[in-house]
Tab-separated table of C-alpha atoms in Angstrom:
chain	number	residue	atom	x	y	z
X	1	MET	CA	192.224	61.465	-81.671
X	2	THR	CA	193.860	60.344	-78.441
X	3	GLY	CA	192.595	56.767	-78.632
X	4	SER	CA	193.903	56.228	-82.162
X	5	TYR	CA	197.443	57.198	-81.128
X	6	ASN	CA	197.481	54.952	-78.050
X	7	SER	CA	198.043	51.702	-79.864
X	8	VAL	CA	199.909	48.505	-79.040
X	9	SER	CA	200.705	47.992	-82.734
X	10	GLU	CA	202.280	51.472	-82.932
X	11	GLU	CA	204.160	50.941	-79.646
X	12	GLY	CA	202.514	53.901	-77.953
X	13	SER	CA	200.421	54.087	-74.823
X	14	ASP	CA	201.673	57.177	-72.981
X	15	LEU	CA	199.547	59.749	-74.807
X	16	GLU	CA	197.166	61.553	-72.470
X	17	HIS	CA	195.731	64.070	-74.953
X	18	ALA	CA	195.921	64.775	-78.681
X	19	SER	CA	193.973	67.349	-80.642
X	20	ARG	CA	194.430	68.881	-84.064
X	21	SER	CA	193.629	72.271	-85.557
X	22	ILE	CA	193.648	72.893	-89.294
X	23	VAL	CA	193.806	76.321	-90.920
X	24	TRP	CA	193.462	76.946	-94.649
X	25	LEU	CA	195.474	79.894	-95.963
X	26	ALA	CA	194.047	80.692	-99.382
X	27	PRO	CA	194.800	79.840	-102.057
X	28	ASP	CA	196.909	76.727	-101.439
X	29	HIS	CA	198.425	76.364	-97.975
X	30	ILE	CA	197.146	74.281	-95.079
X	31	VAL	CA	198.595	74.593	-91.584
X	32	VAL	CA	198.091	71.654	-89.227
X	33	TYR	CA	198.795	72.206	-85.558
X	34	ASP	CA	198.787	69.304	-83.105
X	35	ARG	CA	198.602	69.663	-79.343
X	36	VAL	CA	200.005	66.629	-77.542
X	37	GLU	CA	200.376	65.784	-73.866
X	38	MET	CA	202.464	62.756	-72.974
X	39	ALA	CA	202.641	60.931	-69.636
X	40	LYS	CA	206.434	60.795	-70.095
X	41	ASP	CA	208.549	63.417	-71.838
X	42	ASP	CA	210.735	60.847	-73.606
X	43	GLY	CA	208.025	59.082	-75.630
X	44	PRO	CA	207.755	59.359	-79.409
X	45	ILE	CA	205.232	61.758	-80.924
X	46	ARG	CA	203.929	60.620	-84.299
X	47	PHE	CA	202.016	62.344	-87.071
X	48	PHE	CA	200.514	59.963	-89.616
X	49	LEU	CA	199.649	60.834	-93.222
X	50	GLN	CA	198.518	58.607	-96.073
X	51	LEU	CA	200.383	59.721	-99.195
X	52	PRO	CA	199.976	58.840	-102.884
X	53	GLY	CA	203.660	57.938	-103.210
X	54	GLU	CA	207.024	57.790	-101.475
X	55	PRO	CA	208.075	61.240	-100.214
X	56	ALA	CA	211.505	62.765	-100.724
X	57	ILE	CA	212.807	63.574	-97.240
X	58	ASP	CA	215.383	66.275	-96.570
X	59	GLY	CA	215.916	67.086	-92.902
X	60	ALA	CA	212.665	68.356	-91.396
X	61	ARG	CA	210.846	68.442	-94.764
X	62	ALA	CA	209.104	65.734	-96.780
X	63	VAL	CA	207.749	66.325	-100.287
X	64	VAL	CA	205.557	64.060	-102.392
X	65	GLU	CA	204.413	64.925	-105.917
X	66	THR	CA	201.771	63.660	-108.306
X	67	ALA	CA	201.310	64.718	-111.940
X	68	THR	CA	199.303	67.785	-110.855
X	69	GLN	CA	199.954	68.374	-107.154
X	70	GLN	CA	202.694	68.711	-104.581
X	71	LEU	CA	202.447	68.189	-100.828
X	72	ALA	CA	205.251	69.482	-98.616
X	73	VAL	CA	205.316	68.679	-94.902
X	74	THR	CA	207.701	70.551	-92.618
X	75	THR	CA	208.042	69.788	-88.924
X	76	LEU	CA	208.581	72.872	-86.776
X	77	SER	CA	208.839	71.305	-83.355
X	78	PRO	CA	210.121	69.769	-81.258
X	79	ASP	CA	213.688	70.783	-82.064
X	80	GLY	CA	215.569	67.936	-83.678
X	81	ALA	CA	212.446	66.058	-84.759
X	82	SER	CA	212.948	63.599	-87.602
X	83	ILE	CA	210.699	62.625	-90.480
X	84	SER	CA	210.475	59.080	-91.807
X	85	ALA	CA	208.260	57.182	-94.208
X	86	GLN	CA	207.220	53.580	-94.454
X	87	ALA	CA	205.221	51.676	-97.022
């Protein structure tokens, strides 16, 4: 994953390591845990998702719904992290 996050177009090149673990908690929860090491502590850390629509963002939580499903994403760290969306 590291190479895909070090990108001129995404204004990031200080990432030294990125790995992801995914755990399924039956019946309908998925926990995604990213481990990230940056060359500098002040660089942005991004988590990209492709969504079927524009999410509703409230603080550290983003929710997107379809006719039959709901996806909620909550950031737990770092403290003060923000969530944003772009088309």
